[in-house]
């Protein structure tokens, strides 16, 4: 069996080698290429598998003949290992697949471990409970590569994964963070960024029930004396949870905390103390004085990246931080960061006429600075549209909403719709302004439909499709928006098309337009859109489509098509899984070197 391939010159070296080749020269047979080019093609095929786990392009090439089987044995084994990670359903199968990574060639360790983390992230997206995620996280930590560079890379991924889990799910306990800390402490050098994340996770998860366990972590082998001291100080700041902390104890801890050179770690510990201060039910002069010292310590954090967070969480009180200093503070931030600070302080400033006037001035000056940065202005207008809900003063609310509407008219179709959709979430207090928004919205939707009909690529269609999603909830625009979305879906990359079909299904389910159920012909169109996707990308949308099916004989066609699609998808998935026994590193089968 011979394999042919037209080669593309991807590097300067290859370009110089092929520059003299006649344009009419026949394409090279793949197996006749130098071995380094065979392996380069295989490398990029493995990279492709990270986004398309069922698209194994290496094994079919390795199966062609003995020469390719020998040359591609290592990347074929890596491709089999990646497939096994995704084909694993049970915890036992997943453990086998992770164990098999130890036998992968060092040349392909990076791709295989990246696939392992992606597979774990996918498991973590399922609805809780998800005990397998923690079990496999532990297993992966115990199987990390021995190579120092690869081990550090995987530890960074482990910290990032754990940090996201600790922030967004209550299922993530102290145990995986503690195990992660012990592994990180064994690194030759623990980077500062990873240590900051570990401390933040501990600050979030430590409580009265597990504080003693935390005390033991302070003596983790491998931690430097400085980091042991910082962890001990964190535990001191949390000592006595969930009760309040005495003002005397708070002031005693402020000194050691302020001596920490790293501003991010200092901020984490100061926030722990602020949390304890808020827990105090009985305000007193001593507590007010201690809080004032705490706030001054926060203000002394001048790091540019941390300053917005400091300002968002500070009370602008006259005895501590005069309100009129806010303008100077905002001027040093980007317009978007400044807007986040303003939104967090709106309630404090909206209590009197002076505060409302200052708030208006802050918004005006920040908006003017944003106009001078046109690339970031659309995102700023979206954020301002969402943040308007915090404004309680009716006159200021109407004036700022009018400015946002005015600026949005200069934007392209997709960006304009994004801004108007942000404003749509408001509780309108001015009928004229609401009518003006409605006219602007109708015009923008029409412009977006026109632009989408002209789009010929996924890159051109994608922002317009996203911007038109809110139109699916409008009774007078739902049908046209749905038809436009489905017609443009084939322009997208399959992964983007699958993700967007999932979004369309959810919006249609929640739309008041479909309160009594979707129309039969529209549901059939959604089912057929799912059929156009590769089988491994349909699985998220099939449950939604099933849920949307109408009961009774009048929906017999859509029910039959849905049943056929689900069966076809499951058959294709079973056939693929059968090719890749979980945990087994498959090698290329040797065939006749010259035969088919």
mmCIF file with all atom_site columns, N, CA, C and O in Angstrom, residues 225-251:
data_model
loop_
_atom_site.group_PDB
_atom_site.id
_atom_site.type_symbol
_atom_site.label_atom_id
_atom_site.label_alt_id
_atom_site.label_comp_id
_atom_site.label_asym_id
_atom_site.label_entity_id
_atom_site.label_seq_id
_atom_site.pdbx_PDB_ins_code
_atom_site.Cartn_x
_atom_site.Cartn_y
_atom_site.Cartn_z
_atom_site.occupancy
_atom_site.B_iso_or_equiv
_atom_site.pdbx_formal_charge
_atom_site.auth_seq_id
_atom_site.auth_comp_id
_atom_site.auth_asym_id
_atom_site.auth_atom_id
_atom_site.pdbx_PDB_model_num
ATOM 1   N N  . UNK A 1 225 ? 12.069  27.892 54.831 1.00 0.00 ? 225 UNK A N  1
ATOM 2   C CA . UNK A 1 225 ? 11.655  28.519 56.093 1.00 0.00 ? 225 UNK A CA 1
ATOM 3   C C  . UNK A 1 225 ? 10.763  29.744 55.879 1.00 0.00 ? 225 UNK A C  1
ATOM 4   O O  . UNK A 1 225 ? 9.818   29.972 56.637 1.00 0.00 ? 225 UNK A O  1
ATOM 5   N N  . UNK A 1 226 ? 11.062  30.513 54.811 1.00 0.00 ? 226 UNK A N  1
ATOM 6   C CA . UNK A 1 226 ? 10.249  31.706 54.531 1.00 0.00 ? 226 UNK A CA 1
ATOM 7   C C  . UNK A 1 226 ? 8.808   31.319 54.214 1.00 0.00 ? 226 UNK A C  1
ATOM 8   O O  . UNK A 1 226 ? 7.858   31.948 54.703 1.00 0.00 ? 226 UNK A O  1
ATOM 9   N N  . UNK A 1 227 ? 8.638   30.271 53.413 1.00 0.00 ? 227 UNK A N  1
ATOM 10  C CA . UNK A 1 227 ? 7.283   29.856 53.035 1.00 0.00 ? 227 UNK A CA 1
ATOM 11  C C  . UNK A 1 227 ? 6.573   29.147 54.190 1.00 0.00 ? 227 UNK A C  1
ATOM 12  O O  . UNK A 1 227 ? 5.347   29.258 54.323 1.00 0.00 ? 227 UNK A O  1
ATOM 13  N N  . UNK A 1 228 ? 7.310   28.440 55.012 1.00 0.00 ? 228 UNK A N  1
ATOM 14  C CA . UNK A 1 228 ? 6.700   27.887 56.225 1.00 0.00 ? 228 UNK A CA 1
ATOM 15  C C  . UNK A 1 228 ? 6.161   29.004 57.108 1.00 0.00 ? 228 UNK A C  1
ATOM 16  O O  . UNK A 1 228 ? 5.058   28.898 57.670 1.00 0.00 ? 228 UNK A O  1
ATOM 17  N N  . UNK A 1 229 ? 6.923   30.101 57.185 1.00 0.00 ? 229 UNK A N  1
ATOM 18  C CA . UNK A 1 229 ? 6.499   31.244 58.008 1.00 0.00 ? 229 UNK A CA 1
ATOM 19  C C  . UNK A 1 229 ? 5.242   31.881 57.427 1.00 0.00 ? 229 UNK A C  1
ATOM 20  O O  . UNK A 1 229 ? 4.311   32.251 58.166 1.00 0.00 ? 229 UNK A O  1
ATOM 21  N N  . UNK A 1 230 ? 5.188   32.011 56.098 1.00 0.00 ? 230 UNK A N  1
ATOM 22  C CA . UNK A 1 230 ? 4.019   32.619 55.460 1.00 0.00 ? 230 UNK A CA 1
ATOM 23  C C  . UNK A 1 230 ? 2.779   31.756 55.661 1.00 0.00 ? 230 UNK A C  1
ATOM 24  O O  . UNK A 1 230 ? 1.683   32.279 55.917 1.00 0.00 ? 230 UNK A O  1
ATOM 25  N N  . UNK A 1 231 ? 2.940   30.443 55.553 1.00 0.00 ? 231 UNK A N  1
ATOM 26  C CA . UNK A 1 231 ? 1.799   29.549 55.746 1.00 0.00 ? 231 UNK A CA 1
ATOM 27  C C  . UNK A 1 231 ? 1.335   29.573 57.208 1.00 0.00 ? 231 UNK A C  1
ATOM 28  O O  . UNK A 1 231 ? 0.125   29.583 57.486 1.00 0.00 ? 231 UNK A O  1
ATOM 29  N N  . UNK A 1 232 ? 2.280   29.630 58.126 1.00 0.00 ? 232 UNK A N  1
ATOM 30  C CA . UNK A 1 232 ? 1.922   29.731 59.545 1.00 0.00 ? 232 UNK A CA 1
ATOM 31  C C  . UNK A 1 232 ? 1.179   31.029 59.821 1.00 0.00 ? 232 UNK A C  1
ATOM 32  O O  . UNK A 1 232 ? 0.188   31.053 60.580 1.00 0.00 ? 232 UNK A O  1
ATOM 33  N N  . UNK A 1 233 ? 1.614   32.107 59.195 1.00 0.00 ? 233 UNK A N  1
ATOM 34  C CA . UNK A 1 233 ? 0.953   33.403 59.370 1.00 0.00 ? 233 UNK A CA 1
ATOM 35  C C  . UNK A 1 233 ? -0.468  33.368 58.809 1.00 0.00 ? 233 UNK A C  1
ATOM 36  O O  . UNK A 1 233 ? -1.404  33.932 59.403 1.00 0.00 ? 233 UNK A O  1
ATOM 37  N N  . UNK A 1 234 ? -0.656  32.695 57.669 1.00 0.00 ? 234 UNK A N  1
ATOM 38  C CA . UNK A 1 234 ? -2.007  32.524 57.110 1.00 0.00 ? 234 UNK A CA 1
ATOM 39  C C  . UNK A 1 234 ? -2.896  31.799 58.113 1.00 0.00 ? 234 UNK A C  1
ATOM 40  O O  . UNK A 1 234 ? -4.046  32.199 58.356 1.00 0.00 ? 234 UNK A O  1
ATOM 41  N N  . UNK A 1 235 ? -2.373  30.738 58.715 1.00 0.00 ? 235 UNK A N  1
ATOM 42  C CA . UNK A 1 235 ? -3.150  29.974 59.698 1.00 0.00 ? 235 UNK A CA 1
ATOM 43  C C  . UNK A 1 235 ? -3.461  30.817 60.927 1.00 0.00 ? 235 UNK A C  1
ATOM 44  O O  . UNK A 1 235 ? -4.557  30.722 61.496 1.00 0.00 ? 235 UNK A O  1
ATOM 45  N N  . UNK A 1 236 ? -2.525  31.677 61.334 1.00 0.00 ? 236 UNK A N  1
ATOM 46  C CA . UNK A 1 236 ? -2.781  32.582 62.462 1.00 0.00 ? 236 UNK A CA 1
ATOM 47  C C  . UNK A 1 236 ? -3.906  33.561 62.132 1.00 0.00 ? 236 UNK A C  1
ATOM 48  O O  . UNK A 1 236 ? -4.732  33.890 62.994 1.00 0.00 ? 236 UNK A O  1
ATOM 49  N N  . UNK A 1 237 ? -3.922  34.039 60.875 1.00 0.00 ? 237 UNK A N  1
ATOM 50  C CA . UNK A 1 237 ? -4.982  34.971 60.461 1.00 0.00 ? 237 UNK A CA 1
ATOM 51  C C  . UNK A 1 237 ? -6.353  34.307 60.460 1.00 0.00 ? 237 UNK A C  1
ATOM 52  O O  . UNK A 1 237 ? -7.383  34.976 60.631 1.00 0.00 ? 237 UNK A O  1
ATOM 53  N N  . UNK A 1 238 ? -6.369  32.981 60.253 1.00 0.00 ? 238 UNK A N  1
ATOM 54  C CA . UNK A 1 238 ? -7.638  32.251 60.206 1.00 0.00 ? 238 UNK A CA 1
ATOM 55  C C  . UNK A 1 238 ? -7.987  31.599 61.545 1.00 0.00 ? 238 UNK A C  1
ATOM 56  O O  . UNK A 1 238 ? -9.063  31.010 61.684 1.00 0.00 ? 238 UNK A O  1
ATOM 57  N N  . UNK A 1 239 ? -7.093  31.664 62.507 1.00 0.00 ? 239 UNK A N  1
ATOM 58  C CA . UNK A 1 239 ? -7.299  30.989 63.791 1.00 0.00 ? 239 UNK A CA 1
ATOM 59  C C  . UNK A 1 239 ? -8.559  31.518 64.476 1.00 0.00 ? 239 UNK A C  1
ATOM 60  O O  . UNK A 1 239 ? -8.811  32.728 64.506 1.00 0.00 ? 239 UNK A O  1
ATOM 61  N N  . UNK A 1 240 ? -9.347  30.599 64.995 1.00 0.00 ? 240 UNK A N  1
ATOM 62  C CA . UNK A 1 240 ? -10.563 31.004 65.697 1.00 0.00 ? 240 UNK A CA 1
ATOM 63  C C  . UNK A 1 240 ? -11.794 31.062 64.828 1.00 0.00 ? 240 UNK A C  1
ATOM 64  O O  . UNK A 1 240 ? -12.876 31.446 65.288 1.00 0.00 ? 240 UNK A O  1
ATOM 65  N N  . UNK A 1 241 ? -11.662 30.683 63.535 1.00 0.00 ? 241 UNK A N  1
ATOM 66  C CA . UNK A 1 241 ? -12.842 30.646 62.665 1.00 0.00 ? 241 UNK A CA 1
ATOM 67  C C  . UNK A 1 241 ? -13.897 29.727 63.283 1.00 0.00 ? 241 UNK A C  1
ATOM 68  O O  . UNK A 1 241 ? -13.565 28.731 63.922 1.00 0.00 ? 241 UNK A O  1
ATOM 69  N N  . UNK A 1 242 ? -15.190 30.010 63.062 1.00 0.00 ? 242 UNK A N  1
ATOM 70  C CA . UNK A 1 242 ? -15.757 31.099 62.265 1.00 0.00 ? 242 UNK A CA 1
ATOM 71  C C  . UNK A 1 242 ? -16.025 32.368 63.067 1.00 0.00 ? 242 UNK A C  1
ATOM 72  O O  . UNK A 1 242 ? -16.668 33.275 62.575 1.00 0.00 ? 242 UNK A O  1
ATOM 73  N N  . UNK A 1 243 ? -15.559 32.423 64.280 1.00 0.00 ? 243 UNK A N  1
ATOM 74  C CA . UNK A 1 243 ? -15.839 33.573 65.135 1.00 0.00 ? 243 UNK A CA 1
ATOM 75  C C  . UNK A 1 243 ? -15.004 34.784 64.762 1.00 0.00 ? 243 UNK A C  1
ATOM 76  O O  . UNK A 1 243 ? -14.103 34.720 63.924 1.00 0.00 ? 243 UNK A O  1
ATOM 77  N N  . UNK A 1 244 ? -15.315 35.933 65.380 1.00 0.00 ? 244 UNK A N  1
ATOM 78  C CA . UNK A 1 244 ? -14.568 37.161 65.100 1.00 0.00 ? 244 UNK A CA 1
ATOM 79  C C  . UNK A 1 244 ? -13.181 37.112 65.740 1.00 0.00 ? 244 UNK A C  1
ATOM 80  O O  . UNK A 1 244 ? -12.872 36.251 66.558 1.00 0.00 ? 244 UNK A O  1
ATOM 81  N N  . UNK A 1 245 ? -12.341 38.062 65.363 1.00 0.00 ? 245 UNK A N  1
ATOM 82  C CA . UNK A 1 245 ? -11.012 38.196 65.936 1.00 0.00 ? 245 UNK A CA 1
ATOM 83  C C  . UNK A 1 245 ? -10.978 39.466 66.776 1.00 0.00 ? 245 UNK A C  1
ATOM 84  O O  . UNK A 1 245 ? -11.567 40.488 66.399 1.00 0.00 ? 245 UNK A O  1
ATOM 85  N N  . UNK A 1 246 ? -10.303 39.416 67.893 1.00 0.00 ? 246 UNK A N  1
ATOM 86  C CA . UNK A 1 246 ? -10.235 40.610 68.743 1.00 0.00 ? 246 UNK A CA 1
ATOM 87  C C  . UNK A 1 246 ? -9.404  41.688 68.050 1.00 0.00 ? 246 UNK A C  1
ATOM 88  O O  . UNK A 1 246 ? -8.459  41.366 67.300 1.00 0.00 ? 246 UNK A O  1
ATOM 89  N N  . UNK A 1 247 ? -9.718  42.964 68.278 1.00 0.00 ? 247 UNK A N  1
ATOM 90  C CA . UNK A 1 247 ? -8.925  44.044 67.676 1.00 0.00 ? 247 UNK A CA 1
ATOM 91  C C  . UNK A 1 247 ? -7.447  43.947 68.058 1.00 0.00 ? 247 UNK A C  1
ATOM 92  O O  . UNK A 1 247 ? -6.571  44.222 67.226 1.00 0.00 ? 247 UNK A O  1
ATOM 93  N N  . UNK A 1 248 ? -7.175  43.546 69.283 1.00 0.00 ? 248 UNK A N  1
ATOM 94  C CA . UNK A 1 248 ? -5.778  43.442 69.721 1.00 0.00 ? 248 UNK A CA 1
ATOM 95  C C  . UNK A 1 248 ? -5.026  42.393 68.896 1.00 0.00 ? 248 UNK A C  1
ATOM 96  O O  . UNK A 1 248 ? -3.882  42.608 68.473 1.00 0.00 ? 248 UNK A O  1
ATOM 97  N N  . UNK A 1 249 ? -5.677  41.241 68.685 1.00 0.00 ? 249 UNK A N  1
ATOM 98  C CA . UNK A 1 249 ? -5.038  40.174 67.914 1.00 0.00 ? 249 UNK A CA 1
ATOM 99  C C  . UNK A 1 249 ? -4.822  40.615 66.463 1.00 0.00 ? 249 UNK A C  1
ATOM 100 O O  . UNK A 1 249 ? -3.788  40.323 65.854 1.00 0.00 ? 249 UNK A O  1
ATOM 101 N N  . UNK A 1 250 ? -5.803  41.327 65.906 1.00 0.00 ? 250 UNK A N  1
ATOM 102 C CA . UNK A 1 250 ? -5.696  41.791 64.529 1.00 0.00 ? 250 UNK A CA 1
ATOM 103 C C  . UNK A 1 250 ? -4.505  42.732 64.362 1.00 0.00 ? 250 UNK A C  1
ATOM 104 O O  . UNK A 1 250 ? -3.713  42.608 63.413 1.00 0.00 ? 250 UNK A O  1
ATOM 105 N N  . UNK A 1 251 ? -4.357  43.661 65.273 1.00 0.00 ? 251 UNK A N  1
ATOM 106 C CA . UNK A 1 251 ? -3.257  44.623 65.184 1.00 0.00 ? 251 UNK A CA 1
ATOM 107 C C  . UNK A 1 251 ? -1.911  43.922 65.386 1.00 0.00 ? 251 UNK A C  1
ATOM 108 O O  . UNK A 1 251 ? -0.901  44.307 64.786 1.00 0.00 ? 251 UNK A O  1
#
